[in-house]
Amino acid sequence: MGPPPAVAEVRSAVRRCLGEFAEGDLVLAACSGGADSLALAAALAHGGPRCGLRAGGVTVDHGLQSGSADRAAEVTRVLTGLGLEPVACLQVAVPAGPGNGGPEAAARTARYAALAEAAHRTGAAAVVLAHSRDDQAESVLLGLARGSGTRSLAGMPHRRGPYRRPLLGVGRATLRTACEALGLRPWDDPQNADPAFARVRVRYQALPALEGALGPGVTEALARSARQLQADAEVLEDLAAKQAERVRDTEGGWRADLLAGLPTAIRTRVLRQAAIGAGCPPGALTAGHIDALDALVTSWHGQRWADLPGGVRGRRQRGRLLFTAGDPREPAG
């Protein structure tokens, strides 16, 4: 007799992801203690060794809520109990104040820095993340609302750098059902129900309203659209990366004349890559920030600079686009 259907679905999704790794590779499951990441961790603990891989875990304590250290310790215990080894528990300091893209973006940036550190420290080949089909649909709607264009429609990629998202085709309800079937007790983060956060409003207000107006299946349709556009987005990103090598000068600046000659879809991606490379948190960069940089290239009329997240400024100087740390004593211009 096989596992319950929900458990089988999650295990199957994770097993497909693991096929790219070599025997003996270490793969870490990022786990917050919520239902999605617990189901992911359990599936990795089951499937990793069967694929000839080592399976470990990592949890991050953001220190933003009372008792967070105790919860992180409990998650560590649960991951170890699942048979994951090694298990890392990392504490991060989340910066506050302007220039960090808001609390969600700042926490995300700190979390990914910790996950990258864990992967480096343990020699892991990859870190698997528990974003679900519902998360993907929410990301698409949020991106559309912020005017992020094709990037938002493509949603979160299945793979980028050391990160893999094997559960983008699995619904959130299935992941919770899998936890119940396995006897796992998820921790429900109260911030995931706080309407002060835009993602929570999308989850509990916007998506249900769309389902009511358009009928069931909106979440699946949004996630499916993201999957179909992901290949297009990857091609554009690759083209932008190649063009970035051509338009960057030997001193680390960017030639405005060469940038201006690129197609808009490529140029804006080069500008985004350049801003991230200069220290901007990726999750805090908006279409408005990229438009401001693009104006320095294509609509130059002496404007002083473009203020970007992370205390970075883009300036045009002598036909070159430069990125520098902003001086808080200077007024924004």
Short mmCIF file of C-alpha atoms in Angstrom, two decimals:
data_model
loop_
_atom_site.label_atom_id
_atom_site.label_comp_id
_atom_site.label_asym_id
_atom_site.label_seq_id
_atom_site.Cartn_x
_atom_site.Cartn_y
_atom_site.Cartn_z
CA MET A 1 0.00 0.00 0.00
CA GLY A 2 1.44 3.33 -1.08
CA PRO A 3 1.50 6.68 0.74
CA PRO A 4 -1.57 8.93 0.91
CA PRO A 5 -2.21 10.84 -2.37
CA ALA A 6 -1.05 14.20 -1.01
CA VAL A 7 2.21 12.73 0.29
CA ALA A 8 2.77 10.93 -3.01
CA GLU A 9 2.22 14.14 -5.00
CA VAL A 10 4.73 16.10 -2.94
CA ARG A 11 7.31 13.32 -3.03
CA SER A 12 6.93 12.99 -6.78
CA ALA A 13 7.48 16.72 -7.33
CA VAL A 14 10.62 16.71 -5.18
CA ARG A 15 11.96 13.54 -6.79
CA ARG A 16 11.71 15.12 -10.26
CA CYS A 17 13.77 18.04 -9.01
CA LEU A 18 16.49 15.79 -7.59
CA GLY A 19 17.23 14.10 -10.90
CA GLU A 20 19.72 16.76 -11.95
CA PHE A 21 22.18 16.13 -9.09
CA ALA A 22 25.12 13.74 -8.92
CA GLU A 23 25.31 10.86 -6.49
CA GLY A 24 26.56 12.03 -3.11
CA ASP A 25 25.54 15.67 -3.60
CA LEU A 26 24.07 17.46 -0.59
CA VAL A 27 20.71 19.21 -1.02
CA LEU A 28 19.30 21.42 1.75
CA ALA A 29 15.59 22.04 2.43
CA ALA A 30 14.84 25.57 3.64
CA CYS A 31 12.21 25.25 6.35
CA SER A 32 10.36 27.87 8.39
CA GLY A 33 8.19 25.35 10.23
CA GLY A 34 5.10 26.16 8.15
CA ALA A 35 3.09 23.47 6.37
CA ASP A 36 4.62 24.07 2.94
CA SER A 37 8.24 23.84 4.04
CA LEU A 38 7.62 20.95 6.46
CA ALA A 39 6.06 18.93 3.64
CA LEU A 40 9.05 19.80 1.46
CA ALA A 41 11.56 18.79 4.14
CA ALA A 42 9.80 15.48 4.73
CA ALA A 43 9.75 14.74 0.99
CA LEU A 44 13.47 15.53 0.68
CA ALA A 45 14.28 13.35 3.69
CA HIS A 46 12.38 10.51 2.01
CA GLY A 47 13.54 10.99 -1.56
CA GLY A 48 17.08 12.27 -1.20
CA PRO A 49 18.71 9.04 0.00
CA ARG A 50 16.67 7.02 -2.51
CA CYS A 51 18.24 9.16 -5.25
CA GLY A 52 21.71 8.62 -3.86
CA LEU A 53 21.88 12.12 -2.38
CA ARG A 54 22.57 13.52 1.05
CA ALA A 55 19.61 15.49 2.42
CA GLY A 56 19.98 18.31 4.93
CA GLY A 57 17.98 21.23 6.22
CA VAL A 58 18.32 24.88 7.13
CA THR A 59 16.09 27.25 9.09
CA VAL A 60 16.50 30.99 9.54
CA ASP A 61 15.60 32.96 12.65
CA HIS A 62 14.77 36.51 11.56
CA GLY A 63 14.42 37.70 15.16
CA LEU A 64 11.33 39.74 14.27
CA GLN A 65 8.84 38.10 16.63
CA SER A 66 8.85 37.16 20.28
CA GLY A 67 9.95 33.57 20.77
CA SER A 68 11.49 33.27 17.31
CA ALA A 69 14.65 31.66 18.66
CA ASP A 70 12.63 28.96 20.42
CA ARG A 71 10.67 28.25 17.24
CA ALA A 72 13.87 28.02 15.21
CA ALA A 73 15.23 25.53 17.73
CA GLU A 74 12.02 23.48 17.46
CA VAL A 75 12.22 23.48 13.66
CA THR A 76 15.82 22.30 13.94
CA ARG A 77 14.68 19.44 16.17
CA VAL A 78 11.92 18.44 13.75
CA LEU A 79 14.26 18.49 10.75
CA THR A 80 16.76 16.33 12.60
CA GLY A 81 13.94 13.97 13.56
CA LEU A 82 13.04 13.60 9.89
CA GLY A 83 16.55 12.27 9.31
CA LEU A 84 18.03 15.34 7.65
CA GLU A 85 21.76 15.82 8.19
CA PRO A 86 23.29 18.35 8.47
CA VAL A 87 20.76 20.81 9.83
CA ALA A 88 21.76 24.47 10.12
CA CYS A 89 19.99 27.11 12.21
CA LEU A 90 21.06 30.64 11.31
CA GLN A 91 20.11 33.91 12.98
CA VAL A 92 19.97 37.09 10.91
CA ALA A 93 19.56 40.78 11.62
CA VAL A 94 16.91 42.36 9.40
CA PRO A 95 17.70 46.02 8.67
CA ALA A 96 14.95 48.56 9.16
CA GLY A 97 14.37 52.03 7.80
CA PRO A 98 14.38 53.61 4.33
CA GLY A 99 16.47 52.10 1.57
CA ASN A 100 15.70 48.49 2.45
CA GLY A 101 12.50 48.08 0.44
CA GLY A 102 10.16 47.63 3.41
CA PRO A 103 10.07 44.90 6.06
CA GLU A 104 9.13 42.04 3.70
CA ALA A 105 11.89 42.84 1.21
CA ALA A 106 14.46 43.37 3.97
CA ALA A 107 13.59 40.03 5.60
CA ARG A 108 13.74 38.27 2.23
CA THR A 109 17.17 39.72 1.47
CA ALA A 110 18.51 38.70 4.89
CA ARG A 111 16.99 35.22 4.53
CA TYR A 112 18.54 34.55 1.13
CA ALA A 113 21.91 35.76 2.37
CA ALA A 114 21.64 33.23 5.22
CA LEU A 115 20.60 30.42 2.87
CA ALA A 116 23.55 31.20 0.60
CA GLU A 117 25.84 31.11 3.63
CA ALA A 118 24.42 27.75 4.70
CA ALA A 119 24.94 26.30 1.22
CA HIS A 120 28.51 27.59 1.12
CA ARG A 121 29.30 26.39 4.63
CA THR A 122 27.99 22.87 4.05
CA GLY A 123 29.08 22.53 0.43
CA ALA A 124 25.48 21.95 -0.68
CA ALA A 125 24.75 21.64 -4.39
CA ALA A 126 21.37 23.33 -3.98
CA VAL A 127 18.76 24.65 -1.57
CA VAL A 128 15.15 23.65 -2.24
CA LEU A 129 12.45 26.20 -1.42
CA ALA A 130 8.81 25.49 -0.58
CA HIS A 131 7.00 28.04 -2.75
CA SER A 132 3.73 26.50 -3.88
CA ARG A 133 1.36 27.02 -6.81
CA ASP A 134 -0.62 29.44 -4.65
CA ASP A 135 2.54 31.43 -3.89
CA GLN A 136 3.22 31.62 -7.61
CA ALA A 137 -0.25 32.96 -8.37
CA GLU A 138 0.08 35.55 -5.61
CA SER A 139 3.44 36.66 -6.95
CA VAL A 140 1.99 37.13 -10.43
CA LEU A 141 -0.84 39.31 -9.11
CA LEU A 142 1.50 41.36 -6.92
CA GLY A 143 3.88 41.90 -9.81
CA LEU A 144 1.09 42.99 -12.10
CA ALA A 145 -0.17 45.45 -9.50
CA ARG A 146 3.32 46.92 -9.20
CA GLY A 147 3.76 47.23 -12.96
CA SER A 148 6.64 44.77 -13.19
CA GLY A 149 5.70 43.59 -16.69
CA THR A 150 6.88 40.31 -18.18
CA ARG A 151 9.02 39.55 -15.16
CA SER A 152 5.93 39.44 -12.94
CA LEU A 153 3.98 37.30 -15.42
CA ALA A 154 6.82 34.78 -15.44
CA GLY A 155 6.58 34.51 -11.65
CA MET A 156 9.20 32.74 -9.58
CA PRO A 157 11.61 30.52 -11.56
CA HIS A 158 11.86 26.81 -10.85
CA ARG A 159 15.61 27.24 -10.64
CA ARG A 160 17.96 30.18 -10.23
CA GLY A 161 21.52 29.89 -9.00
CA PRO A 162 21.64 27.39 -6.13
CA TYR A 163 17.87 27.56 -5.49
CA ARG A 164 15.21 25.12 -6.67
CA ARG A 165 11.43 25.35 -6.28
CA PRO A 166 10.04 21.87 -6.86
CA LEU A 167 6.56 22.62 -5.49
CA LEU A 168 5.40 25.37 -7.88
CA GLY A 169 2.93 22.91 -9.35
CA VAL A 170 1.55 21.75 -5.99
CA GLY A 171 -1.32 23.49 -4.20
CA ARG A 172 -1.02 24.82 -0.67
CA ALA A 173 -3.94 22.67 0.51
CA THR A 174 -2.16 19.55 -0.72
CA LEU A 175 0.95 20.46 1.26
CA ARG A 176 -1.03 20.91 4.46
CA THR A 177 -2.84 17.61 3.86
CA ALA A 178 0.53 15.91 3.41
CA CYS A 179 1.69 17.24 6.78
CA GLU A 180 -1.46 15.92 8.44
CA ALA A 181 -0.96 12.50 6.86
CA LEU A 182 2.64 12.38 8.11
CA GLY A 183 1.78 13.54 11.62
CA LEU A 184 3.69 16.81 11.27
CA ARG A 185 2.43 19.85 13.17
CA PRO A 186 3.08 23.05 11.23
CA TRP A 187 3.58 26.44 12.83
CA ASP A 188 1.30 29.09 11.34
CA ASP A 189 3.11 32.42 11.24
CA PRO A 190 0.65 35.12 12.40
CA GLN A 191 2.19 37.52 9.86
CA ASN A 192 0.75 35.30 7.13
CA ALA A 193 -2.71 36.47 8.22
CA ASP A 194 -1.85 40.14 8.83
CA PRO A 195 -3.63 42.35 6.25
CA ALA A 196 -0.93 44.99 6.70
CA PHE A 197 1.07 42.93 4.19
CA ALA A 198 0.13 43.17 0.52
CA ARG A 199 0.65 39.45 -0.06
CA VAL A 200 -1.85 38.62 2.69
CA ARG A 201 -4.46 40.91 1.10
CA VAL A 202 -3.90 39.19 -2.24
CA ARG A 203 -4.28 35.77 -0.58
CA TYR A 204 -7.43 36.44 1.40
CA GLN A 205 -9.11 39.23 -0.58
CA ALA A 206 -7.93 39.60 -4.17
CA LEU A 207 -7.73 35.95 -5.23
CA PRO A 208 -11.07 34.98 -3.63
CA ALA A 209 -12.67 37.99 -5.33
CA LEU A 210 -11.29 36.89 -8.70
CA GLU A 211 -12.51 33.35 -8.11
CA GLY A 212 -15.94 34.74 -7.29
CA ALA A 213 -16.06 36.92 -10.39
CA LEU A 214 -14.42 34.58 -12.91
CA GLY A 215 -15.10 31.15 -11.47
CA PRO A 216 -12.80 28.54 -9.92
CA GLY A 217 -9.36 27.85 -11.32
CA VAL A 218 -7.87 31.36 -11.27
CA THR A 219 -4.95 30.32 -9.09
CA GLU A 220 -4.09 27.40 -11.36
CA ALA A 221 -4.42 29.59 -14.46
CA LEU A 222 -2.11 32.27 -13.10
CA ALA A 223 0.51 29.69 -12.14
CA ARG A 224 0.17 28.02 -15.55
CA SER A 225 0.68 31.35 -17.33
CA ALA A 226 3.80 31.96 -15.26
CA ARG A 227 5.17 28.56 -16.22
CA GLN A 228 4.55 29.18 -19.93
CA LEU A 229 6.28 32.56 -19.87
CA GLN A 230 9.25 31.44 -17.79
CA ALA A 231 11.11 30.11 -20.83
CA ASP A 232 10.71 33.46 -22.61
CA ALA A 233 11.93 35.34 -19.55
CA GLU A 234 15.00 33.10 -19.27
CA VAL A 235 15.95 33.78 -22.89
CA LEU A 236 15.66 37.55 -22.37
CA GLU A 237 17.74 37.34 -19.19
CA ASP A 238 20.45 35.41 -21.02
CA LEU A 239 20.51 37.96 -23.84
CA ALA A 240 20.72 40.79 -21.32
CA ALA A 241 23.63 39.12 -19.54
CA LYS A 242 25.55 38.85 -22.82
CA GLN A 243 24.85 42.48 -23.71
CA ALA A 244 25.92 43.60 -20.24
CA GLU A 245 29.43 42.35 -20.99
CA ARG A 246 29.53 44.52 -24.11
CA VAL A 247 28.21 47.79 -22.66
CA ARG A 248 30.20 47.80 -19.43
CA ASP A 249 33.54 49.57 -19.51
CA THR A 250 36.79 48.49 -17.90
CA GLU A 251 36.30 50.85 -14.95
CA GLY A 252 32.96 49.39 -13.86
CA GLY A 253 30.74 52.02 -15.49
CA TRP A 254 28.12 51.52 -18.19
CA ARG A 255 28.30 53.29 -21.55
CA ALA A 256 25.11 55.26 -22.03
CA ASP A 257 25.38 55.33 -25.83
CA LEU A 258 25.62 51.55 -26.09
CA LEU A 259 22.84 51.06 -23.56
CA ALA A 260 20.58 53.43 -25.51
CA GLY A 261 21.08 51.33 -28.65
CA LEU A 262 19.73 48.17 -27.04
CA PRO A 263 16.08 47.10 -27.45
CA THR A 264 14.01 48.24 -24.49
CA ALA A 265 13.31 44.69 -23.29
CA ILE A 266 17.05 43.97 -23.15
CA ARG A 267 18.18 47.38 -21.88
CA THR A 268 15.85 47.40 -18.88
CA ARG A 269 17.05 43.94 -17.91
CA VAL A 270 20.67 45.04 -18.17
CA LEU A 271 19.85 48.01 -15.94
CA ARG A 272 18.18 45.74 -13.40
CA GLN A 273 21.14 43.37 -13.37
CA ALA A 274 23.48 46.35 -12.98
CA ALA A 275 21.50 47.74 -10.05
CA ILE A 276 21.46 44.37 -8.28
CA GLY A 277 25.18 44.03 -8.88
CA ALA A 278 25.67 47.44 -7.25
CA GLY A 279 23.93 46.25 -4.07
CA CYS A 280 20.20 46.83 -4.58
CA PRO A 281 18.02 44.16 -2.93
CA PRO A 282 16.35 42.36 -5.88
CA GLY A 283 12.97 42.13 -4.17
CA ALA A 284 12.87 45.87 -3.55
CA LEU A 285 13.57 46.98 -7.12
CA THR A 286 10.41 48.14 -8.86
CA ALA A 287 9.57 49.11 -12.42
CA GLY A 288 9.66 52.72 -11.25
CA HIS A 289 13.29 52.37 -10.18
CA ILE A 290 14.24 50.85 -13.53
CA ASP A 291 12.33 53.58 -15.38
CA ALA A 292 14.33 56.21 -13.49
CA LEU A 293 17.58 54.53 -14.53
CA ASP A 294 16.35 54.19 -18.10
CA ALA A 295 15.62 57.92 -18.20
CA LEU A 296 19.27 58.59 -17.36
CA VAL A 297 20.15 56.65 -20.50
CA THR A 298 17.43 57.54 -23.02
CA SER A 299 15.99 60.85 -21.75
CA TRP A 300 19.02 62.61 -20.34
CA HIS A 301 18.39 66.29 -19.62
CA GLY A 302 20.74 66.90 -16.72
CA GLN A 303 18.82 65.13 -13.94
CA ARG A 304 21.04 64.46 -10.96
CA TRP A 305 20.49 60.81 -10.04
CA ALA A 306 18.06 57.95 -9.46
CA ASP A 307 17.65 56.82 -5.86
CA LEU A 308 17.45 53.04 -5.56
CA PRO A 309 16.84 50.57 -2.71
CA GLY A 310 19.74 49.65 -0.49
CA GLY A 311 21.14 53.17 -0.40
CA VAL A 312 22.35 52.93 -4.02
CA ARG A 313 22.23 55.76 -6.54
CA GLY A 314 22.49 55.64 -10.30
CA ARG A 315 24.16 58.69 -11.85
CA ARG A 316 25.06 59.73 -15.36
CA GLN A 317 28.48 61.28 -15.69
CA ARG A 318 30.42 62.00 -18.89
CA GLY A 319 28.37 59.61 -20.95
CA ARG A 320 28.58 56.80 -18.42
CA LEU A 321 26.05 55.35 -15.99
CA LEU A 322 27.61 54.89 -12.56
CA PHE A 323 26.29 53.29 -9.38
CA THR A 324 27.40 54.68 -6.03
CA ALA A 325 26.38 54.58 -2.39
CA GLY A 326 24.05 57.46 -1.64
CA ASP A 327 25.09 60.23 0.72
CA PRO A 328 22.27 60.67 3.32
CA ARG A 329 23.31 64.30 3.77
CA GLU A 330 22.39 65.13 0.18
CA PRO A 331 18.75 65.86 -0.69
CA ALA A 332 17.14 63.53 -3.17
CA GLY A 333 16.97 64.97 -6.65
#
